[in-house]
Tab-separated table of C-alpha atoms in Angstrom:
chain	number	residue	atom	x	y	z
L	1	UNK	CA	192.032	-111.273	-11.793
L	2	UNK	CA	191.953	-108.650	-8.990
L	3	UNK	CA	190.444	-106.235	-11.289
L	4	UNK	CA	187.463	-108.169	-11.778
L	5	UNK	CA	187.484	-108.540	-7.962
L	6	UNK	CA	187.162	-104.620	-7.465
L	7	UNK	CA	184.370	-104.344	-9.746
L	8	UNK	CA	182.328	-107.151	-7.577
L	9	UNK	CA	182.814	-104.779	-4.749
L	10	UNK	CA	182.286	-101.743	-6.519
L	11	UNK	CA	178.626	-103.643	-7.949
L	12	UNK	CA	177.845	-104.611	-4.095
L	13	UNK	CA	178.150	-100.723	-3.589
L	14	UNK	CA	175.704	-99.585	-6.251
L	15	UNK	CA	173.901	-102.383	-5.248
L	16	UNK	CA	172.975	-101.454	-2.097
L	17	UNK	CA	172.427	-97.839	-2.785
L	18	UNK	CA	170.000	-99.393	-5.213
L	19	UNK	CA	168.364	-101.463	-2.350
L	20	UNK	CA	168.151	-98.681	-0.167
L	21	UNK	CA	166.292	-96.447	-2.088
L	22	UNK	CA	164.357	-98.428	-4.846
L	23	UNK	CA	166.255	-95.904	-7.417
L	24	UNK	CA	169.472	-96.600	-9.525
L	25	UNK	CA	173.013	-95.241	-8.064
L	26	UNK	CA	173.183	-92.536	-10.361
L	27	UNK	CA	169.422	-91.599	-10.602
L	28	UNK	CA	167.764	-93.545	-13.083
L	29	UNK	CA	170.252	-93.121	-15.841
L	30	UNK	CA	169.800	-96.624	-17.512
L	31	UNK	CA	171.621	-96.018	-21.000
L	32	UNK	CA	174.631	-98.613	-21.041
L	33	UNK	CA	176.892	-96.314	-22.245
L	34	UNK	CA	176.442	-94.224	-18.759
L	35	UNK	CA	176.474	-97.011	-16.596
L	36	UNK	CA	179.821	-98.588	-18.459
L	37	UNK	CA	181.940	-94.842	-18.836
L	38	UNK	CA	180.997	-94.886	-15.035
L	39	UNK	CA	182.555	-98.415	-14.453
L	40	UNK	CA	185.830	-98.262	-16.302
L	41	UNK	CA	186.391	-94.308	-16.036
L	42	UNK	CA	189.291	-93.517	-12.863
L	43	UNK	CA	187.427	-90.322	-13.325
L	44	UNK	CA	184.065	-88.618	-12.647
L	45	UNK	CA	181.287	-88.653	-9.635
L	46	UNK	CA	180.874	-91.766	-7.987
L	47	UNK	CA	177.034	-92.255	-6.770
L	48	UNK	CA	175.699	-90.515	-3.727
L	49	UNK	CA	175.601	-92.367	-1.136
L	50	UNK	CA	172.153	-91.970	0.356
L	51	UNK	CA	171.416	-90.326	3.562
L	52	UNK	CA	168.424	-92.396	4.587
L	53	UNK	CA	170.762	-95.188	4.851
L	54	UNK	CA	172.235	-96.246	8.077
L	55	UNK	CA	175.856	-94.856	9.070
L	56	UNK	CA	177.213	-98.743	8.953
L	57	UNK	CA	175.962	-98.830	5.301
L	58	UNK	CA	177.367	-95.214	4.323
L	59	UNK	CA	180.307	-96.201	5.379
L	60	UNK	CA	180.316	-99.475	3.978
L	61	UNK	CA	178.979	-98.034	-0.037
L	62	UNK	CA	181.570	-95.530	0.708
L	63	UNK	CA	184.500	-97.952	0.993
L	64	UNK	CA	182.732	-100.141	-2.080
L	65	UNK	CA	182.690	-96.915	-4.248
L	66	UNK	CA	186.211	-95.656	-4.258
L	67	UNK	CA	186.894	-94.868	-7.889
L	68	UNK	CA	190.445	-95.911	-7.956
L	69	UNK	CA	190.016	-100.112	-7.721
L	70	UNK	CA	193.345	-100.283	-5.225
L	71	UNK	CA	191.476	-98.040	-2.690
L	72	UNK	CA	188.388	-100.312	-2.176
L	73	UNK	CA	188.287	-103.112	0.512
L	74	UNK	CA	188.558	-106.737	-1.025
L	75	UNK	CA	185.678	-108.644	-0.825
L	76	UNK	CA	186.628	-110.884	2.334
L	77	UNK	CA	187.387	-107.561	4.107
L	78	UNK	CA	183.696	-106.369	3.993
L	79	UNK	CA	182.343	-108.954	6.504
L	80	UNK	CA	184.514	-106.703	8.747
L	81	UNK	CA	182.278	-103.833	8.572
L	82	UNK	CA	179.948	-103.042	11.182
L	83	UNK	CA	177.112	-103.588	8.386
L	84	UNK	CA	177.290	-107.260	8.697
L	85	UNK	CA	177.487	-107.049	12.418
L	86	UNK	CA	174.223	-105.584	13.585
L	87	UNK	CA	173.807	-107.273	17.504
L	88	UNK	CA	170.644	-109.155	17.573
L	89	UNK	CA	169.716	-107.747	21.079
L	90	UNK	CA	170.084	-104.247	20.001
L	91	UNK	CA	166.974	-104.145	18.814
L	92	UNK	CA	167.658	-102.973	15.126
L	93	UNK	CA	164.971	-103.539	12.297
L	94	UNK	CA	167.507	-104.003	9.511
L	95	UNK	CA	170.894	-103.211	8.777
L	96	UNK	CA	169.278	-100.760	5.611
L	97	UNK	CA	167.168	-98.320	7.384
């Protein structure tokens, strides 16, 4: 179901806001009731996108988090993203900070 699909990218987004900063997406509210209204709701804020993180991962949570489920990238598309393709000679640290 492609539904289900959308929220695996829509996870990998929160996920790695949640990797990048220690803290949960939408600032450490842990009731499940908050966290599901914010999964199935077309409406509302989406998390911040944190900016300590690298452009490459902005942009990549920012494509993850589109509310509407059409509007994000499927999940084979986000191997595309310059996230996943840091060059080796350049020197980086990590693709997170």
């Amino acid at each position: 179901d492609a539904g289900w699909l959308a929220a695996d990218v829509w996870s990998f987004g929160c996920t790695l806001i949640e990797l990048s900063t220690g803290e949960q997406p939408w600032g450490g509210q842990a009731a499940l009731d908050d966290l599901l209204r914010a999964l199935t709701c077309e409406a509302g804020p989406t998390p911040a996108v944190p900016e300590e993180l690298a452009p490459e991962g902005q942009e990549l949570a920012r494509a993850c988090l589109q509310r509407a489920p059409g509007d994000r990238p499927f999940a084979g598309e986000l191997l595309a993203f310059e996230f996943f393709n840091v060059d080796e000679d350049s020197g980086a640290e990590g693709w997170l900070l």
